[in-house]
mmCIF file of C-alpha atoms and ligand atoms in Angstrom:
data_model
loop_
_atom_site.group_PDB
_atom_site.id
_atom_site.type_symbol
_atom_site.label_atom_id
_atom_site.label_comp_id
_atom_site.label_asym_id
_atom_site.label_seq_id
_atom_site.Cartn_x
_atom_site.Cartn_y
_atom_site.Cartn_z
ATOM 1 C CA MET I 6 -7.894 14.995 -33.846
ATOM 2 C CA ILE I 7 -6.081 12.302 -31.737
ATOM 3 C CA ASP I 8 -8.148 11.445 -28.417
ATOM 4 C CA ARG I 9 -5.726 12.420 -25.833
ATOM 5 C CA LYS I 10 -8.532 12.303 -23.290
ATOM 6 C CA ARG I 11 -9.469 8.238 -23.158
ATOM 7 C CA GLY I 12 -7.349 5.262 -23.151
ATOM 8 C CA PHE I 13 -5.545 2.717 -21.309
ATOM 9 C CA TYR I 14 -1.994 0.777 -21.276
ATOM 10 C CA ASP I 15 -4.071 -2.443 -19.683
ATOM 11 C CA GLU I 16 -7.644 -1.774 -19.472
ATOM 12 C CA GLU I 17 -7.967 -4.923 -17.248
ATOM 13 C CA ARG I 18 -5.532 -4.314 -14.982
ATOM 14 C CA GLU I 19 -5.798 -0.438 -14.515
ATOM 15 C CA THR I 20 -9.704 -0.793 -13.962
ATOM 16 C CA MET I 21 -9.963 -4.147 -12.013
ATOM 17 C CA ALA I 22 -12.558 -4.349 -9.361
ATOM 18 C CA ARG I 23 -11.315 -3.532 -5.758
ATOM 19 C CA ASN I 24 -11.509 -7.100 -4.428
ATOM 20 C CA ASP I 25 -9.702 -8.248 -7.602
ATOM 21 C CA ARG I 26 -7.091 -5.228 -6.693
ATOM 22 C CA GLU I 27 -6.892 -6.650 -3.090
ATOM 23 C CA GLY I 28 -6.273 -10.333 -4.625
ATOM 24 C CA PHE I 29 -3.720 -9.422 -7.433
ATOM 25 C CA ILE I 30 -1.618 -7.425 -4.779
ATOM 26 C CA ARG I 31 -2.058 -9.803 -1.698
ATOM 27 C CA ARG I 32 -0.659 -12.040 -4.591
ATOM 28 C CA ASN I 33 2.368 -10.003 -5.998
ATOM 29 C CA LEU I 34 3.392 -9.242 -2.410
ATOM 30 C CA ARG I 35 3.332 -12.777 -1.146
ATOM 31 C CA GLU I 36 5.345 -14.053 -4.628
ATOM 32 C CA THR I 37 7.606 -11.259 -4.439
ATOM 33 C CA VAL I 38 8.496 -11.390 -0.342
ATOM 34 C CA ALA I 39 9.007 -15.165 -0.985
ATOM 35 C CA PHE I 40 11.550 -14.485 -4.321
ATOM 36 C CA ALA I 41 13.520 -11.952 -2.440
ATOM 37 C CA TYR I 42 14.118 -14.174 0.545
ATOM 38 C CA GLU I 43 15.253 -16.814 -1.420
ATOM 39 C CA LYS I 44 16.842 -14.538 -4.880
ATOM 40 C CA ALA I 45 18.041 -11.500 -2.672
ATOM 41 C CA PRO I 46 21.072 -12.338 0.470
ATOM 42 C CA ALA I 47 20.554 -8.233 1.293
ATOM 43 C CA VAL I 48 16.474 -8.837 1.715
ATOM 44 C CA ARG I 49 17.010 -12.462 3.517
ATOM 45 C CA LYS I 50 19.235 -11.294 6.109
ATOM 46 C CA LYS I 51 17.219 -8.705 7.578
ATOM 47 C CA MET I 52 14.085 -11.049 7.350
ATOM 48 C CA GLY I 53 16.464 -13.460 9.512
ATOM 49 C CA GLU I 54 17.279 -10.605 11.798
ATOM 50 C CA ALA I 55 13.691 -9.514 12.505
ATOM 51 C CA GLY I 56 12.602 -13.334 13.085
ATOM 52 C CA VAL I 57 9.658 -13.113 10.262
ATOM 53 C CA ARG I 58 10.011 -16.168 7.809
ATOM 54 C CA PRO I 59 8.684 -15.766 4.084
ATOM 55 C CA ASN I 60 4.987 -17.514 5.067
ATOM 56 C CA ASP I 61 4.723 -14.660 8.122
ATOM 57 C CA ILE I 62 3.758 -12.503 5.199
ATOM 58 C CA GLN I 63 0.543 -12.961 4.010
ATOM 59 C CA ASP I 64 -1.102 -9.458 3.899
ATOM 60 C CA ILE I 65 0.360 -5.666 3.639
ATOM 61 C CA ALA I 66 -0.604 -5.539 7.773
ATOM 62 C CA ASP I 67 2.154 -8.212 7.691
ATOM 63 C CA LEU I 68 5.408 -5.875 5.877
ATOM 64 C CA ALA I 69 5.018 -3.712 9.541
ATOM 65 C CA LYS I 70 6.807 -6.431 10.486
ATOM 66 C CA ILE I 71 9.839 -6.507 8.286
ATOM 67 C CA PRO I 72 12.105 -3.404 8.729
ATOM 68 C CA PHE I 73 12.830 -0.820 5.764
ATOM 69 C CA THR I 74 15.813 -0.752 3.444
ATOM 70 C CA ARG I 75 16.277 3.255 3.230
ATOM 71 C CA LYS I 76 16.761 4.908 0.097
ATOM 72 C CA THR I 77 19.520 7.234 1.918
ATOM 73 C CA ASP I 78 21.535 3.807 3.650
ATOM 74 C CA LEU I 79 21.754 2.557 -0.288
ATOM 75 C CA LYS I 80 25.616 3.643 -0.712
ATOM 76 C CA ASN I 81 26.730 2.450 2.675
ATOM 77 C CA ILE I 82 24.438 -0.938 2.068
ATOM 78 C CA GLN I 83 26.234 -1.195 -1.691
ATOM 79 C CA LYS I 84 29.650 -0.887 0.013
ATOM 80 C CA GLY I 85 29.459 -3.547 2.224
ATOM 81 C CA GLU I 86 29.212 -5.578 -1.004
ATOM 82 C CA LEU I 87 30.064 -4.212 -4.227
ATOM 83 C CA PRO I 88 27.652 -3.341 -6.608
ATOM 84 C CA PHE I 89 24.103 -3.747 -4.764
ATOM 85 C CA GLY I 90 25.171 -5.037 -0.969
ATOM 86 C CA GLY I 91 23.121 -8.390 -1.584
ATOM 87 C CA LEU I 92 19.817 -6.569 -2.912
ATOM 88 C CA ALA I 93 19.908 -7.812 -6.901
ATOM 89 C CA ALA I 94 18.617 -11.374 -7.167
ATOM 90 C CA VAL I 95 20.947 -12.018 -10.414
ATOM 91 C CA PRO I 96 24.410 -11.248 -10.547
ATOM 92 C CA PRO I 97 25.830 -7.885 -12.909
ATOM 93 C CA SER I 98 26.315 -10.030 -15.756
ATOM 94 C CA ALA I 99 23.081 -10.885 -16.035
ATOM 95 C CA LEU I 100 21.621 -7.314 -15.945
ATOM 96 C CA ARG I 101 21.101 -5.003 -19.482
ATOM 97 C CA ARG I 102 22.436 -2.478 -17.626
ATOM 98 C CA ILE I 103 24.187 -0.305 -14.444
ATOM 99 C CA TYR I 104 22.976 3.016 -13.924
ATOM 100 C CA VAL I 105 25.296 5.270 -10.921
ATOM 101 C CA SER I 106 23.297 7.270 -9.591
ATOM 102 C CA PRO I 107 25.051 10.499 -7.294
ATOM 103 C CA GLY I 108 26.645 8.855 -4.194
ATOM 104 C CA PRO I 109 27.607 7.210 -6.037
ATOM 105 C CA THR I 110 24.762 4.485 -6.076
ATOM 106 C CA TYR I 111 24.402 1.804 -8.590
ATOM 107 C CA ASP I 112 21.160 1.176 -9.919
ATOM 108 C CA PRO I 113 20.575 -2.701 -12.151
ATOM 109 C CA GLU I 114 18.551 -2.816 -15.297
ATOM 110 C CA GLY I 115 16.958 -6.044 -15.675
ATOM 111 C CA ARG I 116 15.945 -7.790 -18.918
ATOM 112 C CA GLU I 117 12.185 -8.361 -18.273
ATOM 113 C CA GLU I 118 10.341 -6.796 -20.782
ATOM 114 C CA THR I 119 9.341 -3.214 -18.897
ATOM 115 C CA HIS I 120 12.323 -3.404 -16.053
ATOM 116 C CA TRP I 121 10.646 0.867 -15.137
ATOM 117 C CA ARG I 122 7.288 0.398 -16.472
ATOM 118 C CA TRP I 123 6.196 3.885 -17.115
ATOM 119 C CA GLU I 124 3.998 3.013 -20.788
ATOM 120 C CA LYS I 125 0.897 3.452 -18.455
ATOM 121 C CA ALA I 126 2.265 6.698 -17.463
ATOM 122 C CA PHE I 127 2.541 7.853 -20.867
ATOM 123 C CA VAL I 128 -0.573 6.252 -22.281
ATOM 124 C CA ALA I 129 -2.601 7.891 -19.240
ATOM 125 C CA ALA I 130 -0.867 11.209 -19.519
ATOM 126 C CA GLY I 131 -2.313 11.494 -23.800
ATOM 127 C CA PHE I 132 0.587 9.912 -25.506
ATOM 128 C CA ARG I 133 -0.626 7.588 -28.523
ATOM 129 C CA PRO I 134 1.658 5.711 -31.084
ATOM 130 C CA GLY I 135 3.185 7.883 -33.692
ATOM 131 C CA ASP I 136 3.979 11.204 -31.737
ATOM 132 C CA ILE I 137 7.398 12.579 -32.172
ATOM 133 C CA VAL I 138 9.145 12.670 -28.545
ATOM 134 C CA GLN I 139 11.639 14.569 -27.042
ATOM 135 C CA ASN I 140 13.107 13.309 -24.341
ATOM 136 C CA THR I 141 15.202 16.022 -22.422
ATOM 137 C CA PHE I 142 15.980 13.673 -19.060
ATOM 138 C CA MET I 143 19.636 12.814 -19.178
ATOM 139 C CA TYR I 144 20.965 9.680 -20.542
ATOM 140 C CA HIS I 145 24.828 9.338 -18.946
ATOM 141 C CA PHE I 146 24.893 7.487 -15.991
ATOM 142 C CA SER I 147 21.303 8.378 -15.240
ATOM 143 C CA PRO I 148 18.118 5.707 -15.466
ATOM 144 C CA ALA I 149 16.155 8.851 -16.130
ATOM 145 C CA GLY I 150 16.344 9.010 -19.969
ATOM 146 C CA LEU I 151 16.785 5.800 -20.954
ATOM 147 C CA MET I 152 13.716 4.452 -18.865
ATOM 148 C CA PHE I 153 11.387 6.926 -20.754
ATOM 149 C CA ASP I 154 12.635 6.022 -23.902
ATOM 150 C CA GLU I 155 12.373 2.880 -24.033
ATOM 151 C CA ALA I 156 8.771 3.251 -22.396
ATOM 152 C CA LEU I 157 7.815 5.606 -25.037
ATOM 153 C CA ILE I 158 9.193 3.039 -28.311
ATOM 154 C CA ARG I 159 6.995 0.348 -26.481
ATOM 155 C CA ILE I 160 4.047 2.322 -27.298
ATOM 156 C CA GLY I 161 4.699 2.837 -30.147
ATOM 157 C CA CYS I 162 6.452 6.436 -30.320
ATOM 158 C CA THR I 163 9.592 8.124 -31.905
ATOM 159 C CA VAL I 164 12.135 9.346 -29.905
ATOM 160 C CA ILE I 165 14.833 12.149 -30.003
ATOM 161 C CA PRO I 166 16.814 11.449 -27.353
ATOM 162 C CA ALA I 167 17.732 14.978 -26.488
ATOM 163 C CA GLY I 168 19.344 14.807 -23.220
ATOM 164 C CA VAL I 169 19.349 18.280 -20.623
ATOM 165 C CA GLY I 170 20.929 21.581 -21.773
ATOM 166 C CA ASN I 171 21.132 22.823 -25.493
ATOM 167 C CA THR I 172 18.140 24.669 -25.429
ATOM 168 C CA ASP I 173 18.786 26.735 -28.538
ATOM 169 C CA MET I 174 19.668 23.121 -30.104
ATOM 170 C CA GLN I 175 16.640 21.441 -29.083
ATOM 171 C CA VAL I 176 14.165 24.644 -29.932
ATOM 172 C CA GLN I 177 15.356 23.719 -33.736
ATOM 173 C CA VAL I 178 14.604 20.263 -33.210
ATOM 174 C CA LEU I 179 11.268 21.085 -32.003
ATOM 175 C CA LYS I 180 10.850 22.703 -35.098
ATOM 176 C CA ASP I 181 12.699 21.011 -37.643
ATOM 177 C CA LEU I 182 10.954 17.574 -36.490
ATOM 178 C CA ARG I 183 7.511 18.404 -35.974
ATOM 179 C CA VAL I 184 7.939 17.325 -32.520
ATOM 180 C CA THR I 185 4.526 16.615 -30.344
ATOM 181 C CA GLY I 186 5.206 15.310 -27.133
ATOM 182 C CA TYR I 187 7.812 15.969 -24.780
ATOM 183 C CA VAL I 188 9.094 14.725 -21.632
ATOM 184 C CA GLY I 189 11.445 16.477 -19.201
ATOM 185 C CA THR I 190 11.116 19.170 -16.090
ATOM 186 C CA PRO I 191 8.500 21.231 -16.492
ATOM 187 C CA SER I 192 10.966 24.130 -15.849
ATOM 188 C CA PHE I 193 12.729 23.386 -18.894
ATOM 189 C CA LEU I 194 9.722 23.134 -21.437
ATOM 190 C CA MET I 195 8.944 26.989 -20.096
ATOM 191 C CA THR I 196 12.247 27.375 -20.733
ATOM 192 C CA LEU I 197 12.139 26.151 -24.774
ATOM 193 C CA LEU I 198 8.885 27.656 -24.851
ATOM 194 C CA GLU I 199 9.804 30.622 -24.106
ATOM 195 C CA LYS I 200 12.850 30.876 -26.542
ATOM 196 C CA ALA I 201 10.615 29.527 -29.477
ATOM 197 C CA LYS I 202 8.447 32.590 -28.406
ATOM 198 C CA GLU I 203 11.295 34.756 -28.837
ATOM 199 C CA ILE I 204 11.993 33.523 -31.850
ATOM 200 C CA GLY I 205 8.685 33.649 -33.067
ATOM 201 C CA LEU I 206 7.542 30.157 -33.083
ATOM 202 C CA MET I 207 3.727 29.826 -32.167
ATOM 203 C CA PRO I 208 1.619 26.862 -31.781
ATOM 204 C CA GLY I 209 0.024 25.960 -35.580
ATOM 205 C CA ASP I 210 2.960 27.838 -36.812
ATOM 206 C CA GLY I 211 6.355 26.005 -36.205
ATOM 207 C CA LEU I 212 5.135 24.911 -33.017
ATOM 208 C CA HIS I 213 3.499 21.222 -33.141
ATOM 209 C CA LEU I 214 3.371 20.088 -29.178
ATOM 210 C CA GLN I 215 0.485 18.689 -27.944
ATOM 211 C CA VAL I 216 1.271 16.423 -24.978
ATOM 212 C CA ALA I 217 3.366 16.721 -22.142
ATOM 213 C CA LEU I 218 4.919 14.348 -19.628
ATOM 214 C CA VAL I 219 7.069 16.062 -16.582
ATOM 215 C CA ALA I 220 8.550 14.441 -13.906
ATOM 216 C CA ALA I 221 11.356 15.786 -11.018
ATOM 217 C CA GLU I 222 10.250 19.250 -10.005
ATOM 218 C CA MET I 223 6.475 19.887 -8.209
ATOM 219 C CA LEU I 224 4.485 20.804 -11.287
ATOM 220 C CA PRO I 225 2.811 24.642 -10.103
ATOM 221 C CA GLU I 226 -0.813 24.363 -11.181
ATOM 222 C CA SER I 227 -0.308 28.294 -12.633
ATOM 223 C CA LEU I 228 2.559 26.748 -14.671
ATOM 224 C CA ARG I 229 0.202 23.783 -16.022
ATOM 225 C CA LYS I 230 -2.380 26.726 -16.904
ATOM 226 C CA ARG I 231 -0.022 28.361 -18.957
ATOM 227 C CA PHE I 232 1.290 25.511 -20.448
ATOM 228 C CA GLN I 233 -2.564 24.545 -21.788
ATOM 229 C CA GLU I 234 -3.600 27.856 -22.488
ATOM 230 C CA GLU I 235 -0.742 29.801 -23.935
ATOM 231 C CA PHE I 236 0.294 27.139 -26.193
ATOM 232 C CA GLY I 237 -2.015 24.452 -26.037
ATOM 233 C CA ILE I 238 0.117 21.398 -24.539
ATOM 234 C CA GLN I 239 -1.730 18.777 -22.385
ATOM 235 C CA VAL I 240 0.812 18.871 -19.608
ATOM 236 C CA ARG I 241 0.913 15.669 -16.707
ATOM 237 C CA GLN I 242 3.024 15.054 -14.043
ATOM 238 C CA ALA I 243 4.655 11.231 -13.062
ATOM 239 C CA TYR I 244 6.672 10.841 -10.400
ATOM 240 C CA GLY I 245 9.086 8.137 -9.754
ATOM 241 C CA THR I 246 12.819 7.221 -8.518
ATOM 242 C CA ALA I 247 15.944 5.690 -10.020
ATOM 243 C CA ASP I 248 15.785 2.756 -7.926
ATOM 244 C CA VAL I 249 12.366 1.838 -8.511
ATOM 245 C CA GLY I 250 11.114 3.746 -11.811
ATOM 246 C CA SER I 251 7.251 4.609 -11.701
ATOM 247 C CA LEU I 252 5.641 5.125 -8.754
ATOM 248 C CA GLY I 253 2.743 7.492 -9.668
ATOM 249 C CA TYR I 254 0.987 9.290 -12.908
ATOM 250 C CA GLU I 255 -1.397 11.661 -13.607
ATOM 251 C CA CYS I 256 -4.676 10.806 -15.702
ATOM 252 C CA PHE I 257 -6.079 12.965 -18.368
ATOM 253 C CA GLN I 258 -8.148 14.011 -14.464
ATOM 254 C CA ALA I 259 -5.206 15.518 -13.179
ATOM 255 C CA SER I 260 -6.211 15.135 -9.821
ATOM 256 C CA GLY I 261 -3.466 12.826 -8.435
ATOM 257 C CA MET I 262 -1.236 10.268 -9.668
ATOM 258 C CA HIS I 263 -2.370 6.531 -10.100
ATOM 259 C CA ILE I 264 -0.528 3.978 -7.961
ATOM 260 C CA PRO I 265 0.708 1.597 -10.816
ATOM 261 C CA ASP I 266 -1.481 -1.282 -9.960
ATOM 262 C CA GLU I 267 1.777 -3.954 -10.379
ATOM 263 C CA ILE I 268 3.177 -2.174 -7.151
ATOM 264 C CA VAL I 269 2.868 -2.801 -3.330
ATOM 265 C CA MET I 270 3.130 1.023 -1.657
ATOM 266 C CA GLU I 271 2.678 1.687 2.238
ATOM 267 C CA LEU I 272 2.334 5.290 3.401
ATOM 268 C CA VAL I 273 3.391 5.160 7.091
ATOM 269 C CA ASP I 274 3.626 7.619 9.322
ATOM 270 C CA PRO I 275 7.649 8.984 10.282
ATOM 271 C CA ALA I 276 6.367 9.153 13.515
ATOM 272 C CA SER I 277 4.738 6.011 14.902
ATOM 273 C CA GLY I 278 5.684 3.728 12.009
ATOM 274 C CA LYS I 279 1.953 2.493 11.258
ATOM 275 C CA PRO I 280 0.160 3.120 7.853
ATOM 276 C CA VAL I 281 -1.436 6.328 7.312
ATOM 277 C CA GLY I 282 -5.197 6.559 6.046
ATOM 278 C CA PRO I 283 -6.517 8.739 3.387
ATOM 279 C CA GLY I 284 -5.698 12.544 3.361
ATOM 280 C CA GLU I 285 -3.096 12.205 5.682
ATOM 281 C CA ILE I 286 0.338 12.399 5.131
ATOM 282 C CA GLY I 287 3.593 9.614 5.052
ATOM 283 C CA GLU I 288 6.410 7.859 4.059
ATOM 284 C CA VAL I 289 6.011 6.730 0.439
ATOM 285 C CA VAL I 290 7.568 2.475 1.239
ATOM 286 C CA VAL I 291 8.120 0.550 -2.120
ATOM 287 C CA THR I 292 7.737 -3.706 -2.112
ATOM 288 C CA LEU I 293 8.526 -4.273 -5.685
ATOM 289 C CA PRO I 294 7.844 -7.547 -7.646
ATOM 290 C CA ASN I 295 10.489 -7.794 -10.090
ATOM 291 C CA THR I 296 12.635 -10.594 -11.077
ATOM 292 C CA THR I 297 16.008 -8.764 -11.004
ATOM 293 C CA TYR I 298 15.493 -5.948 -8.533
ATOM 294 C CA PRO I 299 12.574 -7.485 -5.432
ATOM 295 C CA LEU I 300 12.457 -4.667 -3.289
ATOM 296 C CA VAL I 301 11.089 -5.444 -0.091
ATOM 297 C CA ARG I 302 10.055 -2.432 2.290
ATOM 298 C CA PHE I 303 11.917 0.197 0.549
ATOM 299 C CA ALA I 304 11.887 3.217 2.023
ATOM 300 C CA THR I 305 11.975 6.961 -0.602
ATOM 301 C CA GLY I 306 12.278 9.280 1.676
ATOM 302 C CA ASP I 307 9.545 11.069 0.397
ATOM 303 C CA LEU I 308 6.121 12.388 1.934
ATOM 304 C CA SER I 309 3.272 11.911 0.173
ATOM 305 C CA LEU I 310 -0.488 11.658 1.268
ATOM 306 C CA TYR I 311 -3.094 9.363 -0.828
ATOM 307 C CA THR I 312 -6.834 9.247 -1.755
ATOM 308 C CA ASP I 313 -8.720 6.040 -2.966
ATOM 309 C CA LEU I 314 -12.042 7.996 -4.021
ATOM 310 C CA PRO I 315 -13.348 6.837 -7.456
ATOM 311 C CA CYS I 316 -11.350 8.739 -10.469
ATOM 312 C CA PRO I 317 -13.537 9.242 -13.404
ATOM 313 C CA CYS I 318 -10.941 8.224 -15.674
ATOM 314 C CA GLY I 319 -12.046 4.714 -15.075
ATOM 315 C CA ARG I 320 -8.822 3.640 -13.559
ATOM 316 C CA THR I 321 -9.340 2.195 -9.272
ATOM 317 C CA SER I 322 -6.045 2.642 -7.713
ATOM 318 C CA PRO I 323 -5.251 5.104 -5.420
ATOM 319 C CA ARG I 324 -3.628 8.475 -6.596
ATOM 320 C CA LEU I 325 -1.454 10.093 -4.252
ATOM 321 C CA LEU I 326 -2.293 13.906 -4.248
ATOM 322 C CA ARG I 327 1.153 15.194 -4.397
ATOM 323 C CA ILE I 328 4.375 14.782 -2.786
ATOM 324 C CA VAL I 329 5.011 16.983 -0.485
ATOM 325 C CA GLY I 330 8.707 16.768 0.738
ATOM 326 C CA ARG I 331 11.274 14.572 2.285
ATOM 327 C CA VAL I 332 11.366 12.728 5.469
ATOM 328 C CA ASP I 333 14.833 14.427 5.739
ATOM 329 C CA GLN I 334 12.968 18.174 6.132
ATOM 330 C CA VAL I 335 10.661 16.675 9.242
ATOM 331 C CA THR I 336 11.771 18.217 12.212
ATOM 332 C CA LYS I 337 10.841 17.055 15.593
ATOM 333 C CA VAL I 338 9.802 19.431 17.953
ATOM 334 C CA LYS I 339 8.691 18.672 21.893
ATOM 335 C CA GLY I 340 8.629 15.308 20.552
ATOM 336 C CA MET I 341 5.987 16.016 17.887
ATOM 337 C CA PHE I 342 7.052 15.792 14.050
ATOM 338 C CA VAL I 343 6.110 18.824 12.158
ATOM 339 C CA HIS I 344 6.538 19.235 7.859
ATOM 340 C CA PRO I 345 7.456 21.747 5.580
ATOM 341 C CA GLU I 346 4.056 20.986 4.143
ATOM 342 C CA GLN I 347 1.640 21.852 7.663
ATOM 343 C CA VAL I 348 3.334 25.376 7.236
ATOM 344 C CA LEU I 349 2.350 25.452 3.621
ATOM 345 C CA GLN I 350 -1.648 24.896 5.228
ATOM 346 C CA MET I 351 -1.117 27.261 7.666
ATOM 347 C CA GLU I 352 -0.356 29.874 5.061
ATOM 348 C CA LYS I 353 -3.046 29.582 3.242
ATOM 349 C CA LYS I 354 -5.365 30.333 6.438
ATOM 350 C CA VAL I 355 -3.520 33.412 7.114
ATOM 351 C CA PRO I 356 -3.644 35.455 4.278
ATOM 352 C CA GLU I 357 -2.623 38.466 6.004
ATOM 353 C CA ALA I 358 1.116 37.082 6.131
ATOM 354 C CA SER I 359 2.789 37.017 2.643
ATOM 355 C CA SER I 360 5.119 33.343 3.969
ATOM 356 C CA LEU I 361 5.417 31.758 7.512
ATOM 357 C CA GLN I 362 8.085 30.781 8.477
ATOM 358 C CA LEU I 363 8.987 28.394 12.053
ATOM 359 C CA VAL I 364 12.129 29.082 13.744
ATOM 360 C CA ILE I 365 12.888 26.479 16.385
ATOM 361 C CA SER I 366 14.912 27.255 19.417
ATOM 362 C CA ARG I 367 16.083 26.156 23.130
ATOM 363 C CA SER I 368 15.212 27.757 26.176
ATOM 364 C CA GLY I 369 16.814 26.492 28.433
ATOM 365 C CA HIS I 370 16.023 22.217 28.069
ATOM 366 C CA ASP I 371 12.669 23.074 26.482
ATOM 367 C CA ASP I 372 11.981 23.173 22.503
ATOM 368 C CA LYS I 373 10.483 26.929 21.914
ATOM 369 C CA MET I 374 8.895 27.985 18.310
ATOM 370 C CA THR I 375 8.417 31.102 16.904
ATOM 371 C CA ILE I 376 6.555 31.903 14.227
ATOM 372 C CA ARG I 377 8.330 34.078 11.808
ATOM 373 C CA ALA I 378 4.985 36.227 9.711
ATOM 374 C CA PRO I 379 5.996 39.013 7.379
ATOM 375 C CA LEU I 380 2.539 40.951 6.484
ATOM 376 C CA SER I 381 1.695 41.705 2.626
ATOM 377 C CA GLU I 382 1.241 45.259 1.704
ATOM 378 C CA ARG I 383 -2.018 45.790 3.016
ATOM 379 C CA ALA I 384 -2.144 43.617 6.357
ATOM 380 C CA LEU I 385 -2.117 45.668 9.422
ATOM 381 C CA PRO I 386 -0.507 44.049 12.824
ATOM 382 C CA SER I 387 -2.971 43.668 15.504
ATOM 383 C CA GLU I 388 -3.600 41.220 18.624
ATOM 384 C CA ALA I 389 -6.258 39.275 17.055
ATOM 385 C CA LEU I 390 -4.500 38.379 13.957
ATOM 386 C CA ARG I 391 -0.941 37.606 16.495
ATOM 387 C CA GLU I 392 -3.798 35.173 18.401
ATOM 388 C CA ARG I 393 -5.153 33.849 14.964
ATOM 389 C CA ILE I 394 -2.263 32.722 13.796
ATOM 390 C CA LYS I 395 -1.462 30.940 17.089
ATOM 391 C CA ALA I 396 -3.937 28.889 17.262
ATOM 392 C CA THR I 397 -3.791 28.140 13.544
ATOM 393 C CA ALA I 398 -0.851 26.695 14.647
ATOM 394 C CA ARG I 399 -1.982 24.665 17.238
ATOM 395 C CA GLU I 400 -4.899 23.199 14.757
ATOM 396 C CA ILE I 401 -2.231 22.109 12.357
ATOM 397 C CA THR I 402 1.120 21.030 14.305
ATOM 398 C CA ARG I 403 -0.412 20.981 18.109
ATOM 399 C CA LEU I 404 1.924 23.045 18.981
ATOM 400 C CA ARG I 405 2.222 26.752 21.342
ATOM 401 C CA GLY I 406 4.354 29.591 19.227
ATOM 402 C CA GLU I 407 5.378 33.026 19.710
ATOM 403 C CA VAL I 408 4.312 35.158 16.790
ATOM 404 C CA VAL I 409 6.876 38.102 15.750
ATOM 405 C CA PHE I 410 5.479 40.386 12.773
ATOM 406 C CA VAL I 411 8.243 40.740 10.807
ATOM 407 C CA ARG I 412 9.809 42.672 7.529
ATOM 408 C CA VAL I 413 10.702 39.992 4.591
ATOM 409 C CA GLU I 414 14.549 41.495 4.632
ATOM 410 C CA GLU I 415 14.879 40.533 8.180
ATOM 411 C CA MET I 416 14.057 36.786 7.491
ATOM 412 C CA THR I 417 17.365 34.799 8.043
ATOM 413 C CA GLU I 418 17.040 31.313 5.535
ATOM 414 C CA ARG I 419 13.855 33.161 3.637
ATOM 415 C CA GLU I 420 13.308 29.061 1.993
ATOM 416 C CA LYS I 421 13.085 27.254 4.390
ATOM 417 C CA LYS I 422 9.792 26.787 5.968
ATOM 418 C CA ILE I 423 11.252 25.329 9.245
ATOM 419 C CA LEU I 424 14.724 26.551 10.157
ATOM 420 C CA ASP I 425 15.923 24.686 13.149
ATOM 421 C CA ALA I 426 18.079 26.918 14.888
ATOM 422 C CA ARG I 427 18.852 24.698 18.074
ATOM 423 C CA LYS I 428 22.147 23.923 19.209
ATOM 424 C CA TRP I 429 23.247 20.445 20.921
ATOM 425 C CA ASP I 430 26.491 20.776 22.839
HETATM 426 ZN ZN1 LIG A 8 -7.785 9.183 -13.114
#
């Protein structure tokens, strides 16, 4: 039996003591900022405009002096000076590859040994040398396919560059090549497994999958459970972007995604711009030690929350508990930020409602919040329930709202947790 529960890619780094970790990150931070200032004109420019010199950045807290580079602005930054808007530290001819993301924005890949750093994620997820891995991420234009492909090869796996789609062929390959590992989205994995089941392939009988790393979509725990119980597949998830590569990965414990040791990550409150504490929601902002693309305060637009409690796996890095949404889904109501995650929290506290939706409108010059509450079959509307929903909303969003009991069919744009119906003309 292969042990897929324990194992490290770089045990010394991944398990370093808290003090050593802080020192290591501080060193990476200083070197990255100094390097980017020297080699990446756009970083030098934004630091110059903020009146900051590399020596002013000694600690993570000092980073607040430097403005963000927003992922959503990349397209425009790059247009100013194609292809990378002065953010790369080397000319295009020195790169290994250049990728094209929707926009388009261009993503450089340097000649470093590992540009995207997914090796730790695979080992933590349970991939081992000798695994035959079907990689169903896209290989053309997007970095997704190759960034996982190369990390798998580096840890001793064999890769089938399957790419997206082609369900029938993919299932055939799973069987013919006795594939043991999968990389891709969780939904496509379930599509493949259902197809396999349909034609009579079962675990131990034509189906050899044991381990999977999934990304780019939410992995509901109910789905993870099905993968494990119905198909015997150990599924772990990871988080990353086309600009930065690996930003987090689950270990065997599957209780949050370890932040890669080598990157400098801040979680920043979108309202105040201040770093948040454990359990609080903030935007993922990355400073990336990379000799090709040394990003300084790159704001991903993703909202997350972290814990720094020790993980039984032995890794000492903090963990991102989950990705809870995008900064651009955050709505400002009466000066307060409200985000979809808060509505999910409210739903947990009101089991009588089958879901909840906040509708934000204007009444004169004031914002008005209405809470739409379709009730589940057995629940009845009452004043007591109305008051409880109001109180829950106040507790979680710090805002007052009116509650309306509605039927699900009456709700417009039901998929939205927050519906901004304000007109500003
Ligand atoms: Zn762990």
